[in-house]
mmCIF file of C-alpha atoms in Angstrom:
data_model
loop_
_atom_site.group_PDB
_atom_site.id
_atom_site.type_symbol
_atom_site.label_atom_id
_atom_site.label_comp_id
_atom_site.label_asym_id
_atom_site.label_seq_id
_atom_site.Cartn_x
_atom_site.Cartn_y
_atom_site.Cartn_z
ATOM 1 C CA MET A 295 18.298 -20.112 0.144
ATOM 2 C CA THR A 296 15.629 -22.439 0.029
ATOM 3 C CA THR A 297 14.838 -24.239 -2.809
ATOM 4 C CA VAL A 298 11.365 -25.495 -3.678
ATOM 5 C CA ARG A 299 10.177 -28.077 -5.966
ATOM 6 C CA ILE A 300 6.535 -27.891 -7.612
ATOM 7 C CA PRO A 301 4.040 -29.680 -4.591
ATOM 8 C CA ALA A 302 2.960 -33.170 -5.666
ATOM 9 C CA GLY A 303 -0.963 -32.267 -6.821
ATOM 10 C CA TRP A 304 -0.362 -28.780 -7.791
ATOM 11 C CA PRO A 305 -3.092 -27.439 -10.009
ATOM 12 C CA ALA A 306 -1.598 -27.995 -13.619
ATOM 13 C CA THR A 307 -4.937 -26.482 -15.641
ATOM 14 C CA GLU A 308 -6.956 -23.444 -15.689
ATOM 15 C CA GLU A 309 -9.699 -25.442 -14.518
ATOM 16 C CA GLN A 310 -8.217 -27.102 -11.857
ATOM 17 C CA ALA A 311 -6.895 -23.558 -10.128
ATOM 18 C CA LEU A 312 -10.117 -21.940 -10.732
ATOM 19 C CA ALA A 313 -11.472 -25.141 -8.527
ATOM 20 C CA VAL A 314 -9.148 -24.110 -5.959
ATOM 21 C CA GLN A 315 -9.574 -20.511 -5.885
ATOM 22 C CA ASP A 316 -13.647 -21.662 -5.572
ATOM 23 C CA GLU A 317 -12.711 -24.071 -2.514
ATOM 24 C CA LEU A 318 -10.794 -21.373 -1.076
ATOM 25 C CA ARG A 319 -12.376 -17.992 -1.301
ATOM 26 C CA GLY A 320 -14.763 -19.229 1.342
ATOM 27 C CA ARG A 321 -12.719 -19.188 4.258
ATOM 28 C CA VAL A 322 -11.463 -15.618 3.490
ATOM 29 C CA VAL A 323 -11.683 -14.165 6.875
ATOM 30 C CA LEU A 324 -13.169 -10.653 6.526
ATOM 31 C CA ASP A 325 -14.421 -10.025 10.343
ATOM 32 C CA GLU A 326 -11.644 -9.063 12.183
ATOM 33 C CA GLY A 327 -9.707 -5.745 12.123
ATOM 34 C CA GLY A 328 -6.152 -6.988 12.106
ATOM 35 C CA PRO A 329 -2.847 -6.008 14.662
ATOM 36 C CA PRO A 330 -2.392 -2.014 15.168
ATOM 37 C CA PRO A 331 -0.033 -0.636 12.670
ATOM 38 C CA GLY A 332 2.928 0.276 14.686
ATOM 39 C CA THR A 333 2.914 -2.966 16.608
ATOM 40 C CA GLY A 334 4.779 -6.316 16.402
ATOM 41 C CA ARG A 335 6.312 -7.313 13.124
ATOM 42 C CA VAL A 336 5.402 -6.946 9.742
ATOM 43 C CA THR A 337 6.691 -8.607 6.582
ATOM 44 C CA GLY A 338 7.178 -8.166 3.050
ATOM 45 C CA VAL A 339 6.877 -10.679 -0.087
ATOM 46 C CA ASP A 340 7.900 -10.220 -3.091
ATOM 47 C CA VAL A 341 9.203 -12.088 -6.275
ATOM 48 C CA ALA A 342 11.173 -12.059 -9.455
ATOM 49 C CA TYR A 343 11.518 -14.065 -12.563
ATOM 50 C CA ASP A 344 14.087 -15.671 -14.772
ATOM 51 C CA ASP A 345 11.905 -16.358 -17.971
ATOM 52 C CA GLU A 346 14.644 -18.099 -19.662
ATOM 53 C CA ARG A 347 15.312 -20.789 -16.733
ATOM 54 C CA ASP A 348 11.508 -20.656 -15.783
ATOM 55 C CA VAL A 349 12.806 -20.196 -12.449
ATOM 56 C CA VAL A 350 11.079 -18.075 -9.795
ATOM 57 C CA VAL A 351 12.834 -16.414 -6.589
ATOM 58 C CA ALA A 352 10.982 -15.490 -3.312
ATOM 59 C CA ALA A 353 11.951 -12.890 -0.911
ATOM 60 C CA ALA A 354 10.586 -12.535 2.676
ATOM 61 C CA VAL A 355 11.671 -9.325 4.959
ATOM 62 C CA VAL A 356 10.742 -8.819 8.279
ATOM 63 C CA LEU A 357 10.607 -5.583 9.948
ATOM 64 C CA ASP A 358 9.976 -4.140 13.090
ATOM 65 C CA ALA A 359 6.665 -2.396 12.604
ATOM 66 C CA ALA A 360 7.506 0.220 14.758
ATOM 67 C CA THR A 361 11.300 1.476 13.643
ATOM 68 C CA LEU A 362 11.013 -0.259 10.184
ATOM 69 C CA ASP A 363 14.310 -1.544 11.115
ATOM 70 C CA VAL A 364 15.392 -5.452 9.184
ATOM 71 C CA VAL A 365 14.488 -8.006 11.861
ATOM 72 C CA ALA A 366 14.968 -11.162 9.340
ATOM 73 C CA GLU A 367 14.865 -12.233 5.976
ATOM 74 C CA ALA A 368 14.933 -15.380 3.621
ATOM 75 C CA THR A 369 14.737 -16.301 0.111
ATOM 76 C CA ALA A 370 13.755 -19.222 -1.576
ATOM 77 C CA THR A 371 14.121 -20.178 -5.374
ATOM 78 C CA GLY A 372 11.938 -22.641 -7.388
ATOM 79 C CA GLN A 373 10.789 -24.005 -10.717
ATOM 80 C CA VAL A 374 7.475 -21.599 -11.761
ATOM 81 C CA SER A 375 5.041 -23.859 -10.800
ATOM 82 C CA PHE A 376 1.661 -22.259 -13.323
ATOM 83 C CA PRO A 377 1.334 -21.250 -17.097
ATOM 84 C CA TYR A 378 0.883 -17.305 -17.396
ATOM 85 C CA VAL A 379 -2.757 -16.589 -17.097
ATOM 86 C CA PRO A 380 -4.359 -13.261 -15.771
ATOM 87 C CA GLY A 381 -6.182 -13.552 -12.899
ATOM 88 C CA LEU A 382 -4.202 -17.154 -11.632
ATOM 89 C CA LEU A 383 -0.716 -15.308 -11.158
ATOM 90 C CA ALA A 384 -0.483 -16.406 -7.236
ATOM 91 C CA PHE A 385 -0.365 -20.311 -8.578
ATOM 92 C CA ARG A 386 2.849 -19.732 -10.024
ATOM 93 C CA GLU A 387 4.258 -17.889 -6.818
ATOM 94 C CA ILE A 388 3.048 -19.554 -3.683
ATOM 95 C CA PRO A 389 5.185 -22.520 -3.353
ATOM 96 C CA THR A 390 8.188 -20.167 -3.351
ATOM 97 C CA VAL A 391 6.769 -17.475 -1.200
ATOM 98 C CA LEU A 392 5.353 -19.748 1.339
ATOM 99 C CA ALA A 393 9.053 -21.459 1.330
ATOM 100 C CA ALA A 394 10.996 -18.301 2.024
ATOM 101 C CA LEU A 395 8.160 -17.420 5.119
ATOM 102 C CA ASP A 396 9.003 -20.736 6.580
ATOM 103 C CA ALA A 397 12.437 -20.341 6.341
ATOM 104 C CA LEU A 398 12.212 -16.983 8.667
ATOM 105 C CA PRO A 399 13.317 -17.602 12.313
ATOM 106 C CA CYS A 400 10.188 -15.496 13.915
ATOM 107 C CA ASP A 401 6.873 -15.187 13.435
ATOM 108 C CA PRO A 402 6.310 -13.030 10.504
ATOM 109 C CA GLY A 403 3.190 -11.198 11.841
ATOM 110 C CA LEU A 404 1.392 -8.879 9.302
ATOM 111 C CA VAL A 405 2.181 -9.863 6.010
ATOM 112 C CA VAL A 406 2.270 -7.426 2.916
ATOM 113 C CA CYS A 407 2.227 -8.342 -0.701
ATOM 114 C CA ASP A 408 3.082 -6.540 -3.815
ATOM 115 C CA GLY A 409 -0.054 -7.302 -5.516
ATOM 116 C CA TYR A 410 -3.834 -7.634 -4.599
ATOM 117 C CA GLY A 411 -6.481 -9.317 -2.111
ATOM 118 C CA LEU A 412 -10.093 -8.590 -2.971
ATOM 119 C CA ALA A 413 -9.443 -6.402 -5.396
ATOM 120 C CA HIS A 414 -9.019 -9.536 -8.088
ATOM 121 C CA PRO A 415 -11.804 -10.713 -10.791
ATOM 122 C CA ARG A 416 -12.718 -13.798 -8.930
ATOM 123 C CA ARG A 417 -12.265 -11.741 -5.581
ATOM 124 C CA PHE A 418 -8.912 -14.000 -4.758
ATOM 125 C CA GLY A 419 -5.756 -12.562 -5.245
ATOM 126 C CA LEU A 420 -2.342 -13.612 -3.727
ATOM 127 C CA ALA A 421 -2.697 -11.874 -0.689
ATOM 128 C CA ALA A 422 -6.038 -13.883 -0.182
ATOM 129 C CA HIS A 423 -4.510 -16.771 -1.818
ATOM 130 C CA LEU A 424 -1.646 -16.709 1.066
ATOM 131 C CA GLY A 425 -3.761 -15.231 3.967
ATOM 132 C CA VAL A 426 -5.660 -18.570 3.663
ATOM 133 C CA LEU A 427 -3.116 -21.101 3.322
ATOM 134 C CA THR A 428 -0.989 -19.607 6.072
ATOM 135 C CA GLY A 429 -3.831 -18.342 8.315
ATOM 136 C CA LEU A 430 -1.789 -14.911 8.871
ATOM 137 C CA PRO A 431 -3.601 -11.449 8.484
ATOM 138 C CA THR A 432 -2.877 -10.464 4.663
ATOM 139 C CA ILE A 433 -2.821 -7.209 2.735
ATOM 140 C CA GLY A 434 -2.134 -6.657 -0.881
ATOM 141 C CA VAL A 435 -0.809 -2.713 -1.752
ATOM 142 C CA ALA A 436 -0.491 -2.937 -5.668
ATOM 143 C CA LYS A 437 0.945 -0.288 -7.853
ATOM 144 C CA ASN A 438 -1.830 0.124 -10.362
ATOM 145 C CA PRO A 439 -5.713 -0.822 -10.243
ATOM 146 C CA PHE A 440 -5.662 -3.673 -11.947
ATOM 147 C CA THR A 441 -9.404 -3.724 -13.775
ATOM 148 C CA PHE A 442 -11.429 -1.520 -11.863
ATOM 149 C CA THR A 443 -12.183 2.095 -11.021
ATOM 150 C CA TYR A 444 -11.322 5.019 -9.059
ATOM 151 C CA ASP A 445 -11.848 8.452 -8.722
ATOM 152 C CA ALA A 446 -8.470 10.289 -7.723
ATOM 153 C CA PRO A 447 -7.621 10.789 -4.203
ATOM 154 C CA GLY A 448 -7.321 14.386 -2.952
ATOM 155 C CA ALA A 449 -3.188 15.475 -3.479
ATOM 156 C CA VAL A 450 -2.691 15.044 0.198
ATOM 157 C CA ARG A 451 -0.534 12.319 1.733
ATOM 158 C CA GLY A 452 -3.491 10.104 3.376
ATOM 159 C CA SER A 453 -6.595 10.899 1.108
ATOM 160 C CA ALA A 454 -8.327 7.879 -0.136
ATOM 161 C CA SER A 455 -11.265 6.664 -2.562
ATOM 162 C CA PRO A 456 -12.858 3.452 -3.179
ATOM 163 C CA LEU A 457 -11.474 1.091 -5.817
ATOM 164 C CA LEU A 458 -14.634 -0.171 -7.370
ATOM 165 C CA ALA A 459 -16.084 -3.238 -9.074
ATOM 166 C CA GLY A 460 -19.257 -1.504 -10.421
ATOM 167 C CA THR A 461 -20.585 -0.275 -7.320
ATOM 168 C CA GLU A 462 -18.367 -2.990 -5.223
ATOM 169 C CA GLU A 463 -16.007 -1.439 -2.755
ATOM 170 C CA VAL A 464 -13.061 -3.950 -3.249
ATOM 171 C CA GLY A 465 -10.206 -2.165 -2.458
ATOM 172 C CA ARG A 466 -9.158 1.768 -1.839
ATOM 173 C CA ALA A 467 -6.737 4.145 -4.145
ATOM 174 C CA LEU A 468 -4.659 5.722 -1.358
ATOM 175 C CA ARG A 469 -1.793 8.638 -1.415
ATOM 176 C CA THR A 470 0.856 7.986 0.227
ATOM 177 C CA ARG A 471 2.919 10.613 -1.010
ATOM 178 C CA ASP A 472 1.833 14.684 -1.447
ATOM 179 C CA GLY A 473 0.823 14.865 -5.647
ATOM 180 C CA VAL A 474 2.330 11.791 -6.385
ATOM 181 C CA LYS A 475 -0.099 8.348 -8.276
ATOM 182 C CA PRO A 476 -1.662 6.345 -5.502
ATOM 183 C CA VAL A 477 -1.277 2.816 -4.519
ATOM 184 C CA PHE A 478 -3.481 0.384 -4.226
ATOM 185 C CA VAL A 479 -4.582 -1.014 -1.045
ATOM 186 C CA SER A 480 -6.676 -4.001 -0.614
ATOM 187 C CA VAL A 481 -7.409 -6.581 2.134
ATOM 188 C CA GLY A 482 -5.919 -10.684 1.910
ATOM 189 C CA HIS A 483 -7.327 -12.354 5.207
ATOM 190 C CA ARG A 484 -7.949 -11.158 8.557
ATOM 191 C CA VAL A 485 -6.999 -7.616 7.931
ATOM 192 C CA GLY A 486 -9.735 -5.063 7.738
ATOM 193 C CA LEU A 487 -9.748 -2.500 4.753
ATOM 194 C CA ASP A 488 -9.260 0.784 7.180
ATOM 195 C CA ASN A 489 -6.737 -0.984 8.750
ATOM 196 C CA ALA A 490 -5.016 -1.854 5.816
ATOM 197 C CA CYS A 491 -4.732 1.373 4.459
ATOM 198 C CA ALA A 492 -3.474 2.612 8.156
ATOM 199 C CA HIS A 493 -0.762 0.135 7.939
ATOM 200 C CA THR A 494 0.257 1.382 4.414
ATOM 201 C CA LEU A 495 0.771 4.728 5.520
ATOM 202 C CA ALA A 496 2.628 3.478 8.285
ATOM 203 C CA LEU A 497 4.902 2.048 6.125
ATOM 204 C CA THR A 498 5.255 4.667 3.287
ATOM 205 C CA PRO A 499 7.185 7.519 5.727
ATOM 206 C CA SER A 500 9.462 8.863 2.812
ATOM 207 C CA TYR A 501 8.183 6.800 -0.578
ATOM 208 C CA ARG A 502 5.222 5.861 -2.750
ATOM 209 C CA LEU A 503 5.551 2.314 -1.815
ATOM 210 C CA PRO A 504 5.632 0.398 1.341
ATOM 211 C CA GLU A 505 9.594 -0.276 3.083
ATOM 212 C CA THR A 506 8.060 -4.082 3.020
ATOM 213 C CA THR A 507 7.916 -3.846 -0.703
ATOM 214 C CA ARG A 508 10.627 -2.185 -1.456
ATOM 215 C CA ARG A 509 13.168 -4.664 0.783
ATOM 216 C CA ALA A 510 11.563 -7.840 -0.102
ATOM 217 C CA ASP A 511 11.421 -6.658 -4.061
ATOM 218 C CA SER A 512 15.367 -5.729 -3.548
ATOM 219 C CA LEU A 513 16.532 -8.979 -1.991
ATOM 220 C CA CYS A 514 14.726 -11.051 -4.367
ATOM 221 C CA ARG A 515 16.604 -9.637 -7.049
ATOM 222 C CA ARG A 516 19.729 -9.646 -5.493
ATOM 223 C CA ALA A 517 18.953 -13.341 -5.435
ATOM 224 C CA LEU A 518 17.468 -13.597 -8.544
ATOM 225 C CA ARG A 519 21.401 -12.510 -9.666
ATOM 226 C CA THR A 520 23.049 -14.916 -7.723
ATOM 227 C CA THR A 521 21.426 -18.008 -9.084
ATOM 228 C CA THR A 522 22.342 -17.084 -12.692
ATOM 229 C CA ALA A 523 25.812 -16.117 -12.034
#
């Protein structure tokens, strides 16, 4: 497991973090379709916290996009790098997530975050932030709609409806299992929304959440237990 220190110059205040968001948001690429579903590699990233020790563990799990078999995995642990501020959660996680990605022995391909991309109050959630910093195509697949509204999609797997900030579509509510609560998909960087939804369906053959998220969640929780044993 890689051990991470908080980078020099990392934002320490809300004002500093907001300024970084403002600077980086303009670098998000929205005019690329992204890799075709079922091709190459796809990587899930997730984090787990030990709040008592102020420790965060990140996991990156690479899957073969066609078979969903695990190709590689890596973890990293570090100190939480920013206080809890809604809308700025990426600043708590990104140094450790970047370290986990850097520790992989292969190119991660498309990166799937357990969270948001453009579906964010400032249109710059973890998936967008991570994509800009790495240059990788990224999407966010979240468990809830955050502050946004949507009409329930049809009950059949693959049904979708816009996730809205007022009249602006910031993502989609996507049904990945018949009659089961949808997930909430948004683009991060270098991927279109239609393709992000197609990838999400390709990654959910059996469960509501993508295999990328399920595998990364399991790995980071196991790794966290070893740091506290």
